[in-house]
XYZ file of C-alpha atoms in Angstrom:
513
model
C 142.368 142.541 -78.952
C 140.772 146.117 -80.015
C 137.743 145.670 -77.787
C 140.265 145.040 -74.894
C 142.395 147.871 -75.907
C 139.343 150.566 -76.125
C 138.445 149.362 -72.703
C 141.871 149.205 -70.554
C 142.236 152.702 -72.328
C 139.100 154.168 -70.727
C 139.343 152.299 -67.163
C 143.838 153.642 -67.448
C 142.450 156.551 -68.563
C 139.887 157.185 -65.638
C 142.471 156.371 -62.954
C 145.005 158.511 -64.009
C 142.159 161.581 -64.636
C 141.523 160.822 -61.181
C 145.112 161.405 -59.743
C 145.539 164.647 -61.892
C 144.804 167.949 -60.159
C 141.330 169.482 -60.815
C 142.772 172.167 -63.181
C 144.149 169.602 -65.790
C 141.561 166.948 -64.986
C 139.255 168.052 -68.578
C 142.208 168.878 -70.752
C 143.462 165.266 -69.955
C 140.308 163.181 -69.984
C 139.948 164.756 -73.613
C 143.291 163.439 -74.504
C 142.477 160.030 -73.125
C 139.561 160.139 -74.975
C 140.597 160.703 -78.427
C 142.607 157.370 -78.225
C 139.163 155.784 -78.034
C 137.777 157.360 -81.270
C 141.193 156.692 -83.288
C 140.812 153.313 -82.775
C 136.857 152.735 -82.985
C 137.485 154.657 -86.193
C 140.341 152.449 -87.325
C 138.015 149.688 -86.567
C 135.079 150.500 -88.928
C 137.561 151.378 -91.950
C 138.786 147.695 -91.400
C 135.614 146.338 -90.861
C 135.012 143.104 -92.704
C 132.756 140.726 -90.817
C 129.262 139.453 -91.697
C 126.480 138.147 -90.204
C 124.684 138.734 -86.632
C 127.322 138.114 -83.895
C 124.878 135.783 -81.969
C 123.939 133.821 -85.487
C 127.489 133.793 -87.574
C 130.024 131.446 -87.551
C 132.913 133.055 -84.896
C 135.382 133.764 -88.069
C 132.614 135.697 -89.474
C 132.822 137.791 -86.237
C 135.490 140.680 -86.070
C 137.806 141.206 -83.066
C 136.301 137.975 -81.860
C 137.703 136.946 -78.535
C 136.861 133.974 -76.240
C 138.745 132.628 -73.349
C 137.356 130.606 -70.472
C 136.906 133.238 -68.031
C 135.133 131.228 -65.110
C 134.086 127.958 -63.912
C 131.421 127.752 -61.747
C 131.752 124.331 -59.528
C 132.374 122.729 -62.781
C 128.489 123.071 -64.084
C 128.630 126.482 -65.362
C 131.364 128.452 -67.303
C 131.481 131.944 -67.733
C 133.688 133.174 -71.139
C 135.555 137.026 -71.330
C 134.061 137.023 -74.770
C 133.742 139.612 -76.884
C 133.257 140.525 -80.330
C 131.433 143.557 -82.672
C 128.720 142.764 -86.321
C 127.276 145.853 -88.088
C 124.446 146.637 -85.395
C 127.194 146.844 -82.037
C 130.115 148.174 -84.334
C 128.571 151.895 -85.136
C 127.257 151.687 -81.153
C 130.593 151.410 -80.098
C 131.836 154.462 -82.723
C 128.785 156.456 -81.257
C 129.750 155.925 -77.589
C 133.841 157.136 -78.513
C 132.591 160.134 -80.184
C 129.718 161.575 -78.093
C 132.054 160.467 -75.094
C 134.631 162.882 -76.201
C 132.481 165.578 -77.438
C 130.920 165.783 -73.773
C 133.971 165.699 -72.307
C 134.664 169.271 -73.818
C 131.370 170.465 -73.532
C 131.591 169.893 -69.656
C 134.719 172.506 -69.506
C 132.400 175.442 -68.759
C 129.694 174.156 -66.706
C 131.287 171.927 -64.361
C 133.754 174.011 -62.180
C 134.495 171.524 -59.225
C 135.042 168.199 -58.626
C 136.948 168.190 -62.320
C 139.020 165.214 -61.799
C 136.698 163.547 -59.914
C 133.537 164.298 -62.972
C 136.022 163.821 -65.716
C 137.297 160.019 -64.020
C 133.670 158.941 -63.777
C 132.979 159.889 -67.445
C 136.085 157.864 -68.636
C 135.169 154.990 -66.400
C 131.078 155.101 -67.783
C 132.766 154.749 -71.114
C 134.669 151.881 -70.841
C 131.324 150.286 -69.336
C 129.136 151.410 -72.590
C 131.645 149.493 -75.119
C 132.006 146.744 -72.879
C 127.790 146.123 -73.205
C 128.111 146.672 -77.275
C 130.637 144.190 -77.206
C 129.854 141.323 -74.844
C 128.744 138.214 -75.881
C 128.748 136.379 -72.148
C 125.376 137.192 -70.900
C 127.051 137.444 -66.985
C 130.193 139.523 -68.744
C 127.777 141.942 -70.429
C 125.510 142.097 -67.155
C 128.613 143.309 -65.521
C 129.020 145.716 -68.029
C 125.146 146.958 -67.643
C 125.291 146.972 -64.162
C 128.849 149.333 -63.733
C 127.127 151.799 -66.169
C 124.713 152.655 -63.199
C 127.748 153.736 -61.129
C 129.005 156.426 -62.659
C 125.605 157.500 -63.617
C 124.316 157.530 -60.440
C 127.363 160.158 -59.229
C 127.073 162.081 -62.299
C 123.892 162.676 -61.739
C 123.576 162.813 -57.684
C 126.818 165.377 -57.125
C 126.967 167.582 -60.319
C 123.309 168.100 -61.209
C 120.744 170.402 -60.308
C 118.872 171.036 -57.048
C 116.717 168.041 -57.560
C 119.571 165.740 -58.140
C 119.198 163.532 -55.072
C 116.020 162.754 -55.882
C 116.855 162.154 -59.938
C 119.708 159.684 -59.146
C 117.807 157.739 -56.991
C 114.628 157.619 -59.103
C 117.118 156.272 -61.724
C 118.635 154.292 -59.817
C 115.509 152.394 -58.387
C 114.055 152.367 -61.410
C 116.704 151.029 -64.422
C 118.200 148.459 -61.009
C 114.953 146.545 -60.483
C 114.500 146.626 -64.283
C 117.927 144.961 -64.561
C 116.447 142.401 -61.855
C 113.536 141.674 -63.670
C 115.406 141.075 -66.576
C 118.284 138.650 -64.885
C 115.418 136.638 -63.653
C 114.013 136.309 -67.208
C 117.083 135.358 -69.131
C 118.705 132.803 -66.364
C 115.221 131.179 -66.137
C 115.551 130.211 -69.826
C 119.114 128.946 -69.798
C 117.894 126.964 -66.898
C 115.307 125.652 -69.261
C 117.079 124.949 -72.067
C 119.839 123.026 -69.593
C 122.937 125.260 -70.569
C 125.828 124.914 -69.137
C 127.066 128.279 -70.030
C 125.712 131.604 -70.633
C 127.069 132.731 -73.254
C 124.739 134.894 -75.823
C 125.748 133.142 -78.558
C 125.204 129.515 -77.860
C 121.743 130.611 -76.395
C 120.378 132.511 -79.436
C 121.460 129.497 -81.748
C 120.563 126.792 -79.456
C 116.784 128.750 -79.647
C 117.027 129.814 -82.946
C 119.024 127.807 -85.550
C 118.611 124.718 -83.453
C 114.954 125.459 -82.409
C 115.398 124.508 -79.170
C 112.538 123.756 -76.922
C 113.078 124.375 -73.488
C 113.378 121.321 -70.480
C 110.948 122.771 -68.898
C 110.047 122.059 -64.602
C 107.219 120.300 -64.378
C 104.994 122.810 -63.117
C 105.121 124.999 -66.619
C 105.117 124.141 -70.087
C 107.914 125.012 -72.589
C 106.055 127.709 -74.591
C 105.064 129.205 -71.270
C 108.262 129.355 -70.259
C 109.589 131.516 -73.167
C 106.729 133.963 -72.841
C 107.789 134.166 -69.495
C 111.489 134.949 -70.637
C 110.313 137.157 -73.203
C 108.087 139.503 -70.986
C 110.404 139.258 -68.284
C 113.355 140.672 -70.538
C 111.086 142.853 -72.507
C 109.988 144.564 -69.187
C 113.559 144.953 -68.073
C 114.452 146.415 -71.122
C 111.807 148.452 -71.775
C 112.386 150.825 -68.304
C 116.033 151.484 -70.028
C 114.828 153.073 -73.059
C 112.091 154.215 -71.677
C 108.863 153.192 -72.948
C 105.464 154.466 -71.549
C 104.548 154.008 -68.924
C 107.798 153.073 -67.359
C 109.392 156.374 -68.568
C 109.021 158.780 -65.592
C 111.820 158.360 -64.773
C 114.034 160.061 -67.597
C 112.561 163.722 -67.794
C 113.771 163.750 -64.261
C 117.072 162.410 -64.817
C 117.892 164.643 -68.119
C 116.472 167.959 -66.400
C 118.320 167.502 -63.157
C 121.539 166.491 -65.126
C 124.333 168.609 -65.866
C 124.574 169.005 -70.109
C 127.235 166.506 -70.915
C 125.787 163.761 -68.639
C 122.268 164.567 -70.654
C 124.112 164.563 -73.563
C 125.764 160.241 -73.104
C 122.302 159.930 -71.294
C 120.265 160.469 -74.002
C 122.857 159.667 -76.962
C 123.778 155.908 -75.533
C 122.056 154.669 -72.409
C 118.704 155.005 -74.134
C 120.657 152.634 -76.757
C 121.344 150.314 -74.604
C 117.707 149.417 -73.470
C 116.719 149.137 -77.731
C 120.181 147.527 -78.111
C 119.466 144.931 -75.686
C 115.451 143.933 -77.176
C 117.374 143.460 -80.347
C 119.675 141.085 -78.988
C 117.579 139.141 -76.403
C 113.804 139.505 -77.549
C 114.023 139.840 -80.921
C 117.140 137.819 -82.392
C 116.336 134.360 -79.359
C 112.885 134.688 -79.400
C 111.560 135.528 -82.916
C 108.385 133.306 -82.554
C 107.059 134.877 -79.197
C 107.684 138.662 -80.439
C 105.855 137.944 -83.858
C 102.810 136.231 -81.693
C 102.490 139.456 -79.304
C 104.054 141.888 -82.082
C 100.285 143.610 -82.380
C 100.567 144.237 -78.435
C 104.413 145.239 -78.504
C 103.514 148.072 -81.698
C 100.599 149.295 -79.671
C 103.276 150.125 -76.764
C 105.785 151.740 -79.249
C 102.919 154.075 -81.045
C 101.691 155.189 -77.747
C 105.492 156.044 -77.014
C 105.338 158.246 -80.258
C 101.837 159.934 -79.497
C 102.464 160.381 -75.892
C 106.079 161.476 -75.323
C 105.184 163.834 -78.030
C 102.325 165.028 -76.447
C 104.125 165.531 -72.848
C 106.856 167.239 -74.985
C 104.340 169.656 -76.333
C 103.298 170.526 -73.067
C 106.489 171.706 -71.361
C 108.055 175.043 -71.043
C 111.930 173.829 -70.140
C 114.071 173.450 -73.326
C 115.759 170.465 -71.747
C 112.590 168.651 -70.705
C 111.327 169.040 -74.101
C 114.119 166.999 -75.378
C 113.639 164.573 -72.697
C 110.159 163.913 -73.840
C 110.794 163.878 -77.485
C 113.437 161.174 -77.111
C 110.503 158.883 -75.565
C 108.735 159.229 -78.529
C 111.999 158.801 -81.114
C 112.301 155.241 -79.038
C 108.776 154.665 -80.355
C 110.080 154.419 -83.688
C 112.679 152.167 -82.736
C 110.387 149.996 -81.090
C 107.843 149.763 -84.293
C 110.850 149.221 -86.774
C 112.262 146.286 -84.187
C 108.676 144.403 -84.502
C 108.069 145.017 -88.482
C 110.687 142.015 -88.520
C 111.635 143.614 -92.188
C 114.949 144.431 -93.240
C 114.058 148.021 -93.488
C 112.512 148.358 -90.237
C 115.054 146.465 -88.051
C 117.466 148.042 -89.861
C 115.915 151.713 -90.152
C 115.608 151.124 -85.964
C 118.931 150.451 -85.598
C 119.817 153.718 -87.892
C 117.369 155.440 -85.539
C 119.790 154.195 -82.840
C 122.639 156.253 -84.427
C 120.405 158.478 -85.630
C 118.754 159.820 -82.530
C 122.000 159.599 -80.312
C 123.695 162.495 -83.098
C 120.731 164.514 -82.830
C 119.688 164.512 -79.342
C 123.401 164.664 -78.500
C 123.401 167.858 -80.520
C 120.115 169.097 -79.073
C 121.114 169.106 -75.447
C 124.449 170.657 -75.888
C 122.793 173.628 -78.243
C 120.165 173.564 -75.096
C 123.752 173.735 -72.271
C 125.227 176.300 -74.259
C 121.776 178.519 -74.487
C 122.013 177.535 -70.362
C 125.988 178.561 -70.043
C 124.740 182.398 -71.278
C 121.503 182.983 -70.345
C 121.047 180.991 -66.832
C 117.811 179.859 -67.809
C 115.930 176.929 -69.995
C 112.241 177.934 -69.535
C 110.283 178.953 -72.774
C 108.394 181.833 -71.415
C 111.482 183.324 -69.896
C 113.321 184.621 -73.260
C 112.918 185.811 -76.529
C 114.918 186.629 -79.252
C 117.847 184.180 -78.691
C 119.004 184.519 -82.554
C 120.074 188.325 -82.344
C 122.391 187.522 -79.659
C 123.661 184.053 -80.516
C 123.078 183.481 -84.145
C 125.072 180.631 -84.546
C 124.607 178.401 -81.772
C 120.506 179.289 -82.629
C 121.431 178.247 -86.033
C 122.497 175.263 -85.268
C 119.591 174.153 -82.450
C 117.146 175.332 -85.548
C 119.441 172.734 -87.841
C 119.264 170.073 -85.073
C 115.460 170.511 -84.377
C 114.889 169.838 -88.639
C 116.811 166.618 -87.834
C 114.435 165.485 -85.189
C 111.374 166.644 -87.997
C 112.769 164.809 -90.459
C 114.171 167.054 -93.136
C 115.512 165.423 -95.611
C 119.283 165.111 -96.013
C 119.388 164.425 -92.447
C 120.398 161.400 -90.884
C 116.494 161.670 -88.918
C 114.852 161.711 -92.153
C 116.687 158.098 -93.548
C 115.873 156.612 -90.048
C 112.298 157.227 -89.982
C 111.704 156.272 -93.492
C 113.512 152.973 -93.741
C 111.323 152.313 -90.040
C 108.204 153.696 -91.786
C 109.095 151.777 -94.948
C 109.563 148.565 -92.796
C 106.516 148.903 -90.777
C 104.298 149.721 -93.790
C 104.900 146.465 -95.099
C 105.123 144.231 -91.739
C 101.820 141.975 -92.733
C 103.714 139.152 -91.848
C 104.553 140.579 -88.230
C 101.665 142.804 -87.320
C 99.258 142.225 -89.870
C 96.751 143.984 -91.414
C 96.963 146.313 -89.047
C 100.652 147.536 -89.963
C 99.362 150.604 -91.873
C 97.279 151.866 -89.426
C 100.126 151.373 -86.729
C 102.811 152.871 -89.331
C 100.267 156.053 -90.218
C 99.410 156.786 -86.392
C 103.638 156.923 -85.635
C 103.684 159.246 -89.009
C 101.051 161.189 -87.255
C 104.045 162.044 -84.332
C 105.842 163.355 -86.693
C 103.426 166.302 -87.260
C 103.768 166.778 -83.359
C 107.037 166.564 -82.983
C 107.292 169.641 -85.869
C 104.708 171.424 -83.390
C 106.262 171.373 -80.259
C 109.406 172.200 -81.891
C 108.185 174.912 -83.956
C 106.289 176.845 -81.135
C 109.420 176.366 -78.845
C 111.828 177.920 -81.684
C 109.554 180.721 -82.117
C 109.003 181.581 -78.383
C 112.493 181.297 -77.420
C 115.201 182.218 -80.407
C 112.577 184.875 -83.067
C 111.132 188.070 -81.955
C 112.484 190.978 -80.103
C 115.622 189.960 -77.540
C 113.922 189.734 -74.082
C 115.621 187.772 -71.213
C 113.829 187.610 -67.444
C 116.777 187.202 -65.740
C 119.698 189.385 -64.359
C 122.491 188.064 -66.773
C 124.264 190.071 -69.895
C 124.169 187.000 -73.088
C 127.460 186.766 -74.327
C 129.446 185.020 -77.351
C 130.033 181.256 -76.147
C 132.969 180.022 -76.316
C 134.715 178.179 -79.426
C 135.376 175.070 -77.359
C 130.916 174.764 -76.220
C 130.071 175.356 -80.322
C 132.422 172.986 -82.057
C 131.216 169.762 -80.332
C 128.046 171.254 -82.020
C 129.731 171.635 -85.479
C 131.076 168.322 -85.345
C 127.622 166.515 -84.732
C 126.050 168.635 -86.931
C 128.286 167.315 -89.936
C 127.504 163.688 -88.741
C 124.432 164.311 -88.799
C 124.028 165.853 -92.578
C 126.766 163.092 -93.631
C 124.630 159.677 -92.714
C 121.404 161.987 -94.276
C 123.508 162.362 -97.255
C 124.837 158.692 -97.512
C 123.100 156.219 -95.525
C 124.416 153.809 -97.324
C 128.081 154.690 -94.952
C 126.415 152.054 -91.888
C 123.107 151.064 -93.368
C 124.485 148.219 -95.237
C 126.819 146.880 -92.704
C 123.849 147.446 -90.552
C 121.493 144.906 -92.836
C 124.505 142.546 -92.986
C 123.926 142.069 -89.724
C 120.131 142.203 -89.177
C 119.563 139.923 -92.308
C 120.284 136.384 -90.377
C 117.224 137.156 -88.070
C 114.531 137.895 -90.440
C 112.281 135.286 -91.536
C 113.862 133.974 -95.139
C 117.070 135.456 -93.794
C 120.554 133.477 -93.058
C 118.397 130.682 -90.933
């Protein structure tokens, strides 16, 4: 009953942050939220499970729940089930974590509405480990859906003077996705003639099985999985974003206050990757290996052109923004390799990326907090005024290059190791796809480099009326703390990366099945 526990923590948690007066509201939430990472924590020391939570045998599953939840007319039942493997167990440690560093990164910027910000960040939690964790496709749309809530307030009351406009565009955008998506995933339950929905029974109904769909009349069986496929896959691919159904995130993360960019970036981008894993590419193996040429020419032009936009822009924060559409390009090529080094360097990625982009936009608040300001061309000289916190966005932007000893440089080469040698998935042409995403790389370093140069080296110069002073301990050790991460999985992969292939091993081809 862990999962339970994490949740009823965060939802308790929320309610009574939203009773407490506005001056105790972040001191609180922080409290509540440290019960969270104790036991996520306690929960990956214990770990012992094996095998992919929608392939295993349940009492290979740990804190496996199932009850009968709800019966629809007696045709359908619905299960509260639940239940983590080694690719939803280090999500769920992520979300605890990053949840609780952004809680105490929000202390200086957001000065009203405390109890009412702090609530909504407790109750977004409790949402984010409920969609690692479900294993009920209507329990975990629930889940997906109530993460929209508190984004959408988060967003439309505490963010910047385009907020409105960003929460909506979100909104709109990830809602109709989720729609798309619904219709996909229902139409092939209908086809297969479930009578539940549960993730599980689906994947190995298609999968160990090999199911063929009971098609209507009108469409044939393998037409109807394509149809489920693209219909999820398009769904899914709005979430994390992938061009050209990504214009809607620079928007979001720009008019977002810092610790909402921070979650945003860190583990709702997850869940869009999280969810192809699940759905596409553990129930319908055949249909993503026959388009898998198509699906890596979408992830490379994620890498090339989010890095591109990113070189382009003169706000701090939008450059982040951009760069993450590209990072999700990687995840996206390692997902369709269909090797255990590229499915399992893209979920590292997942990890990965949340740790350094989490890292990134708090160094990026924190520059914000002192200066008033995020545009390039509007300051100079950063590093004589603020050594460390530039020390540590300089650390954080070697993570997203690669350096090694970084948790960004194991990611991208187990995905670039995985992709390399994807013949059986893309090809001939996986080299070419695998050298073109290398070739982002060399952007990435670019964009980076000439921001870190214009903004933090050369004499101190700030265009606006405000005096730079020391930040405050409680903004730069949420930045010490990811930074260690960060340098600890680049140091020893090995910490999730085999519990991670423990679990991606039963959907390879020669794997478990």
């Amino acid at each position: 009953m862990m999962i339970e526990a994490l949740i009823a923590v965060c939802l308790i948690g929320s309610l009574a942050v939203l009773a407490a007066p506005n001056r105790y509201a972040g001191k609180l939430a922080f409290g509540v939220s440290l019960l969270p990472v104790v036991g996520s924590l306690w929960m990956f020391s214990t770990f012992d499970a094996s095998g992919n939570a929608l392939l295993a045998d349940p009492a290979e599953i740990a804190f496996y729940t199932r009850e009968t939840w709800i019966e629809l007319g007696g045709l359908y039942t619905i299960d509260w089930h639940v239940g983590l493997d080694g690719i939803s167990l280090p999500l769920v440690v992520l979300t605890t974590i990053l949840t609780t560093l952004a809680i105490v990164s929000a202390w200086t910027p957001i000065d009203e509405r405390q109890s009412q910000f702090y609530g909504l960040v407790l109750f977004l939690e409790a949402a984010l480990i409920g969609v690692f964790a479900a294993l009920d496709f209507f329990l975990w749309f629930v889940f997906w859906e109530a993460v929209l809530i508190p984004m959408y307030f988060l967003i439309g009351v505490w963010g910047g003077s385009r907020r409105k406009y960003a929460a909506i565009k979100m909104f709109i955008y990830t809602n109709v996705a989720s729609l798309v998506m619904f219709i996909g995933f229902v139409a092939l339950v209908f086809g297969l003639g479930l009578d539940t929905f549960n993730l599980a029974d689906t994947a190995q109904a298609l999968v160990l099985d090999g199911a063929e769909p009971d098609a209507a009349p009108w469409i044939d069986a393998n037409t109807l999985k394509i149809f489920a496929f693209f219909a999820m896959f398009a769904g899914f691919a709005v979430k994390v974003p992938v061009v050209p159904v990504h214009t809607w995130l620079p928007d979001a993360h720009v008019e977002a206050p810092t610790p909402v960019s921070v979650l945003l970036a860190g583990v709702l981008l997850k869940m869009g990757t999280y969810a192809l894993l699940r759905f596409n590419f553990t129930m319908l193996p055949d249909v993503a290996t026959d388009f898998a040429v198509l699906i890596a020419v979408f992830a490379v032009v994620s890498v090339i052109y989010g890095a591109m936009l990113a070189l382009a822009q003169q706000d701090l924060k939008r450059i982040v923004a951009y760069s993450s559409v590209s990072s999700m390009g990687y995840v996206i090529l390692g997902l369709i390799a269909y090797t255990v080094y590229g499915v399992g360097g893209a979920t590292f990625q997942m990890i990965s990326h949340g740790l350094i982009s989490g890292l990134m936009f708090m160094a990026v608040g924190v520059i914000y907090n002192a200066t008033h300001t995020r545009m390039v061309t509007d300051m100079s000289g950063m590093a004589d005024r603020m050594p460390v916190v530039v020390g540590i966005f300089i650390a954080g932007a070697f993570g997203y290059m690669g350096l090694p000893l970084m948790s960004g440089f194991a990611a991208e080469f187990f995905i670039f190791l995985g992709s390399f040698g994807a013949v059986d998935a893309i090809g001939s042409l996986a080299p070419l796809f695998t050298a073109l995403a290398m070739f982002g790389i060399v952007i990435v370093a670019g964009y980076l480099l000439y921001a870190m140069q214009r903004t933090l080296f050369g004499p101190y110069d700030l265009d606006t009326d405000y005096e730079v002073g020391r930040a405050p301990v409680h903004d730069v050790l949420p930045l010490f703390v990811l930074l260690g991460l960060i340098i600890l999985l680049g140091v020893a992969p090995d910490l999730i990366f085999e519990m991670i292939t423990d679990a991606v091993d039963p959907i390879l081809p020669g794997g478990d099945i």
